PDB file of C-alpha atoms in Angstrom:
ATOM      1  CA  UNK D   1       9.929   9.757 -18.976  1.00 71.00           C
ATOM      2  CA  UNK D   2       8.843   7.579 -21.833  1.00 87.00           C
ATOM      3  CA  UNK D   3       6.230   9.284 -24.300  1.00 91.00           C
ATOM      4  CA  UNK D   4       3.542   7.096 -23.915  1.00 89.00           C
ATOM      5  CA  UNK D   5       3.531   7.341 -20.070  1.00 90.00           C
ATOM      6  CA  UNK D   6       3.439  11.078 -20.414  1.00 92.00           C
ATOM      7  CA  UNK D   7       0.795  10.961 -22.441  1.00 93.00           C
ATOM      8  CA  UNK D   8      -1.051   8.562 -19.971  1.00 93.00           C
ATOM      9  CA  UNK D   9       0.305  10.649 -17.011  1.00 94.00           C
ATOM     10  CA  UNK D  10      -2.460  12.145 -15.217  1.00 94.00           C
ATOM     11  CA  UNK D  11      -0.571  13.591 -11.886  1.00 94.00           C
ATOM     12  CA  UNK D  12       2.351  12.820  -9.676  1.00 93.00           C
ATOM     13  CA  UNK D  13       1.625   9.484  -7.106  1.00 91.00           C
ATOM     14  CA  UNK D  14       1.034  10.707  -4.041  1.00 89.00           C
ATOM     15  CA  UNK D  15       2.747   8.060  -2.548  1.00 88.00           C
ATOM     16  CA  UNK D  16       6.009   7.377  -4.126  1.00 89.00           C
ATOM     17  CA  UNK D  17       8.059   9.775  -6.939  1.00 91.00           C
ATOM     18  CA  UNK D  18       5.958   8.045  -9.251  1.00 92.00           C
ATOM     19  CA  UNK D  19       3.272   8.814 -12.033  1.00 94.00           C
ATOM     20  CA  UNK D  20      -0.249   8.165 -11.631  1.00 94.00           C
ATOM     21  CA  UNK D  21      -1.440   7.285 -15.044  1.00 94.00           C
ATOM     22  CA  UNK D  22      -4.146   5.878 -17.497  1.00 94.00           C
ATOM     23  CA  UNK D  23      -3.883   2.232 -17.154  1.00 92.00           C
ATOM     24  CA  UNK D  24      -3.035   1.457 -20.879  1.00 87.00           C
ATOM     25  CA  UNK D  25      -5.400  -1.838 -21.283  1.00 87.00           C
ATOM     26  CA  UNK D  26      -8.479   0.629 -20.830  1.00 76.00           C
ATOM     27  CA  UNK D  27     -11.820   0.020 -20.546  1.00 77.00           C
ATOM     28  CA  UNK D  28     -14.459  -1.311 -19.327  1.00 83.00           C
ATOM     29  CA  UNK D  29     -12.647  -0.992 -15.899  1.00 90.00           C
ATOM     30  CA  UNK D  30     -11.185   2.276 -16.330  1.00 93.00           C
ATOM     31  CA  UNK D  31      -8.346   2.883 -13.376  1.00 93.00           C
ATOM     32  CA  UNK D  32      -5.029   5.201 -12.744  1.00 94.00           C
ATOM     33  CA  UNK D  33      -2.103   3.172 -11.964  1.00 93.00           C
ATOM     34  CA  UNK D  34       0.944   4.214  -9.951  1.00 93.00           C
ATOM     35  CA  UNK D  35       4.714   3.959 -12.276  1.00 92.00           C
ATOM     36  CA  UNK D  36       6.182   3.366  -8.728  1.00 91.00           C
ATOM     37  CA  UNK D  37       4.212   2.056  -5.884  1.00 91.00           C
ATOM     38  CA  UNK D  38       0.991  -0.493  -5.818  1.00 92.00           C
ATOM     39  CA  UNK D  39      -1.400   2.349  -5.340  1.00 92.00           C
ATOM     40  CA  UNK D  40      -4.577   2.493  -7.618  1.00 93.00           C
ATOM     41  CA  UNK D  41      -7.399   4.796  -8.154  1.00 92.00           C
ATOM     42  CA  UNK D  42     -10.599   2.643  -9.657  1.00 93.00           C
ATOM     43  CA  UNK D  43     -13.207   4.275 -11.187  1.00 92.00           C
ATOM     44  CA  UNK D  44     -16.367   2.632 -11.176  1.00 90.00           C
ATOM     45  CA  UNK D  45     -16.512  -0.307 -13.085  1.00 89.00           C
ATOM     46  CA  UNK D  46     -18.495  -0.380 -16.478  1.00 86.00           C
ATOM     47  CA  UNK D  47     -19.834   2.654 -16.453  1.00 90.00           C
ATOM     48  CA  UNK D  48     -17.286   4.933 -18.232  1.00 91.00           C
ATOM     49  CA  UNK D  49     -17.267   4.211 -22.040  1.00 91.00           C
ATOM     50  CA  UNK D  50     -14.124   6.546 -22.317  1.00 92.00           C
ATOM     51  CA  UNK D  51     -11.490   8.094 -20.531  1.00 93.00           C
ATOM     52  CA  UNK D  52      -9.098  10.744 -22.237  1.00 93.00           C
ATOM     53  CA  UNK D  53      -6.260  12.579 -20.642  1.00 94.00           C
ATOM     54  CA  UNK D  54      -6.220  16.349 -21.629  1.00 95.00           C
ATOM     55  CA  UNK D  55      -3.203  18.628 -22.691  1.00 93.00           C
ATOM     56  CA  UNK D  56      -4.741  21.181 -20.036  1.00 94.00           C
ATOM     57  CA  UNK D  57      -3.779  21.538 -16.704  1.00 93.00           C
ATOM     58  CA  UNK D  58      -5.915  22.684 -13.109  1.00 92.00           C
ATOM     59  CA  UNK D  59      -4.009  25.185 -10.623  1.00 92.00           C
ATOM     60  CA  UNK D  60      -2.589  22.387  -8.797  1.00 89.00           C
ATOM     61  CA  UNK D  61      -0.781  20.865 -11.712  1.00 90.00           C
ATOM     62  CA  UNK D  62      -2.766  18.031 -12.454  1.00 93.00           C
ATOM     63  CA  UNK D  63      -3.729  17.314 -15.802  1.00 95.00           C
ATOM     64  CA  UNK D  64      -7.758  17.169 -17.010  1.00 96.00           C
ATOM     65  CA  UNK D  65      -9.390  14.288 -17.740  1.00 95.00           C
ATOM     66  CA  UNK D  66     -12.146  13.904 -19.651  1.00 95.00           C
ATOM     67  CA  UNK D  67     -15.014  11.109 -18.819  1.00 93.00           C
ATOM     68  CA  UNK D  68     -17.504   9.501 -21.261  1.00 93.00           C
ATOM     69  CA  UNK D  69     -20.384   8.056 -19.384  1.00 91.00           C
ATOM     70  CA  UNK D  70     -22.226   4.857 -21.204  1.00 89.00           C
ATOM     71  CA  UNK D  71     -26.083   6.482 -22.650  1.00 87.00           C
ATOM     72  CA  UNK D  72     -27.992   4.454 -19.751  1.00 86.00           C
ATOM     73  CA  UNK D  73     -25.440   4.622 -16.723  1.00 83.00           C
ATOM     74  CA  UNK D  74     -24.411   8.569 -16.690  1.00 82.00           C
ATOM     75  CA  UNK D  75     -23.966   9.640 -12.832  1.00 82.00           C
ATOM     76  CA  UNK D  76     -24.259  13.638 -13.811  1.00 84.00           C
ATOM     77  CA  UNK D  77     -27.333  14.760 -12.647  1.00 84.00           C
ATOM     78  CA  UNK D  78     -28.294  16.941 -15.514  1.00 87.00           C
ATOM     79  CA  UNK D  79     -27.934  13.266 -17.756  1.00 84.00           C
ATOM     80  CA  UNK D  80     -25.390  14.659 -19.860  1.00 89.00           C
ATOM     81  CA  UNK D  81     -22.204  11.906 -21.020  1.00 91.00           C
ATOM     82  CA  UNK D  82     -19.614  13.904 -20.450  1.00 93.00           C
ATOM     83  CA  UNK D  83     -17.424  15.324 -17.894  1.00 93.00           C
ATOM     84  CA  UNK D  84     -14.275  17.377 -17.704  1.00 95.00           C
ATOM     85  CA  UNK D  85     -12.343  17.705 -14.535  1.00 94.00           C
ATOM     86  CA  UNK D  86      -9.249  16.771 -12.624  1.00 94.00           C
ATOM     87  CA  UNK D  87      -8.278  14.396  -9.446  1.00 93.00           C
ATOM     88  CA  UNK D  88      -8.982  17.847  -7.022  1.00 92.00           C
ATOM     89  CA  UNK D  89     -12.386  18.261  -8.919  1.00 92.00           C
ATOM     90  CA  UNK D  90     -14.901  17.401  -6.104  1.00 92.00           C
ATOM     91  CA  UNK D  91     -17.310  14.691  -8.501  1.00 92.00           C
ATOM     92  CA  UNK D  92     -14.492  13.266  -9.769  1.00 92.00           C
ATOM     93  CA  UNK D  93     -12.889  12.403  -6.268  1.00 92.00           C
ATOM     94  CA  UNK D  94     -16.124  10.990  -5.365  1.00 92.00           C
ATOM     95  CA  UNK D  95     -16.210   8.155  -8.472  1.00 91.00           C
ATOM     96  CA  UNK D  96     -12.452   7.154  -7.443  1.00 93.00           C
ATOM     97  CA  UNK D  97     -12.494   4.323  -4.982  1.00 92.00           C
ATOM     98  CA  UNK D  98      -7.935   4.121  -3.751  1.00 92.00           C
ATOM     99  CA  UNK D  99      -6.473   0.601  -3.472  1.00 91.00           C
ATOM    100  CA  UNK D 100      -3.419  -0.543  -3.155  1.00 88.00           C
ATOM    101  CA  UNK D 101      -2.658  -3.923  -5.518  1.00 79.00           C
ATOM    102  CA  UNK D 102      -1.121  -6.949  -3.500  1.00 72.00           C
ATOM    103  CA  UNK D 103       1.701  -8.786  -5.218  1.00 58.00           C
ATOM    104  CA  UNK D 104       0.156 -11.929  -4.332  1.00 52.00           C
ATOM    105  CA  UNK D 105      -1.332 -12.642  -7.974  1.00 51.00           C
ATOM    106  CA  UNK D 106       2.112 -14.484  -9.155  1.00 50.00           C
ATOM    107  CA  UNK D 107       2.384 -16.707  -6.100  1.00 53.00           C
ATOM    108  CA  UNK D 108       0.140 -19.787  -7.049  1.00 53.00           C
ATOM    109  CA  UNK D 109       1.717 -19.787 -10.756  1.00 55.00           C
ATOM    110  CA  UNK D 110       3.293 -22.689 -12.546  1.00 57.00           C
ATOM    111  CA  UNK D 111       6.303 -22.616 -14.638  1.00 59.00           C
ATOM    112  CA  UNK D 112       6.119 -22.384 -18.439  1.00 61.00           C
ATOM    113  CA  UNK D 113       5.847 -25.581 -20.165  1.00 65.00           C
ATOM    114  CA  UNK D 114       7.269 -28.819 -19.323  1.00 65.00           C
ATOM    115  CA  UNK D 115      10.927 -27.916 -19.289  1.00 62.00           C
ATOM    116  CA  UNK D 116      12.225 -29.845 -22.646  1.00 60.00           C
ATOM    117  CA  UNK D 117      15.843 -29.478 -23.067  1.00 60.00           C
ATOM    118  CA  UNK D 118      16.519 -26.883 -26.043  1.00 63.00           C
ATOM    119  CA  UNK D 119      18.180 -28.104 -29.182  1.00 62.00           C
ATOM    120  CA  UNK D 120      16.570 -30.676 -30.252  1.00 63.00           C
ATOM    121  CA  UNK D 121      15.745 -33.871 -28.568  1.00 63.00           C
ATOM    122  CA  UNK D 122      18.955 -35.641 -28.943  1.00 64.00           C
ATOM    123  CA  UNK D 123      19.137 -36.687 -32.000  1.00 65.00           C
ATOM    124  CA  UNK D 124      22.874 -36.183 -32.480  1.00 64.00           C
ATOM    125  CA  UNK D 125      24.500 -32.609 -34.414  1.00 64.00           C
ATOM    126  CA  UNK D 126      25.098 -34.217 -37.980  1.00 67.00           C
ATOM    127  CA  UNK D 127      28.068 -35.246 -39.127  1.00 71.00           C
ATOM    128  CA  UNK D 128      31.614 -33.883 -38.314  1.00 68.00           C
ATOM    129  CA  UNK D 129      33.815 -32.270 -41.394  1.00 68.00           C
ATOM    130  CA  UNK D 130      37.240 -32.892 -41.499  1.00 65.00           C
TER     131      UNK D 130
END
């Protein structure tokens, strides 16, 4: 796998023999994207300042993740900012809302530009050497 996506990675995709990782654009909508399928794991939007993806791994493999809370929006209950857990770690499975993205984004696109013909605009090519 590429470095940066292992860095991102969080755990395999439960539903393809994909990655789930960090989405690399980041806040303030923090999510985990699937390498392989449309699946996504959203965590509540602006409410997380920070998320970091630890070296450390649970007992089921999955790597720890750490999650800075904004001062006034915190959902611990003892008000701290911070919390350290995995995907299998019961609070954190309860901030994940699953989706799966539809494709359907690209289908009411236009093309790029107004289709000019390349190399110039027929001007002519210069003058021919002999």
């Amino acid at each position: 796998t590429h470095p940066i996506i292992e860095s991102l990675k969080v755990c395999d995709c439960p539903e393809s023999d994909g990655v789930l990782m960090v989405d690399p654009v980041g806040g303030p909508n923090w999510k985990l994207i699937s390498t392989r399928s449309p699946l996504i794991a959203q965590f509540p939007p602006g409410q997380i300042n920070k998320l970091t993806v630890l070296a450390e791994e649970d007992e089921n493999g999955q790597r720890m993740i750490m999650i800075d809370f904004h001062k006034n929006s915190t959902l611990l209950k003892d008000g701290s900012l911070k919390h350290k857990g995995s995907l299998s770690d019961p609070f954190v499975e309860n901030l994940i809302e699953w989706k799966m993205h539809n494709e359907r984004g690209m289908v009411g696109r236009r093309g790029r530009g107004r289709g000019r013909r390349g190399r110039g605009r027929g001007r002519g090519r210069g003058k021919k050497v002999e």
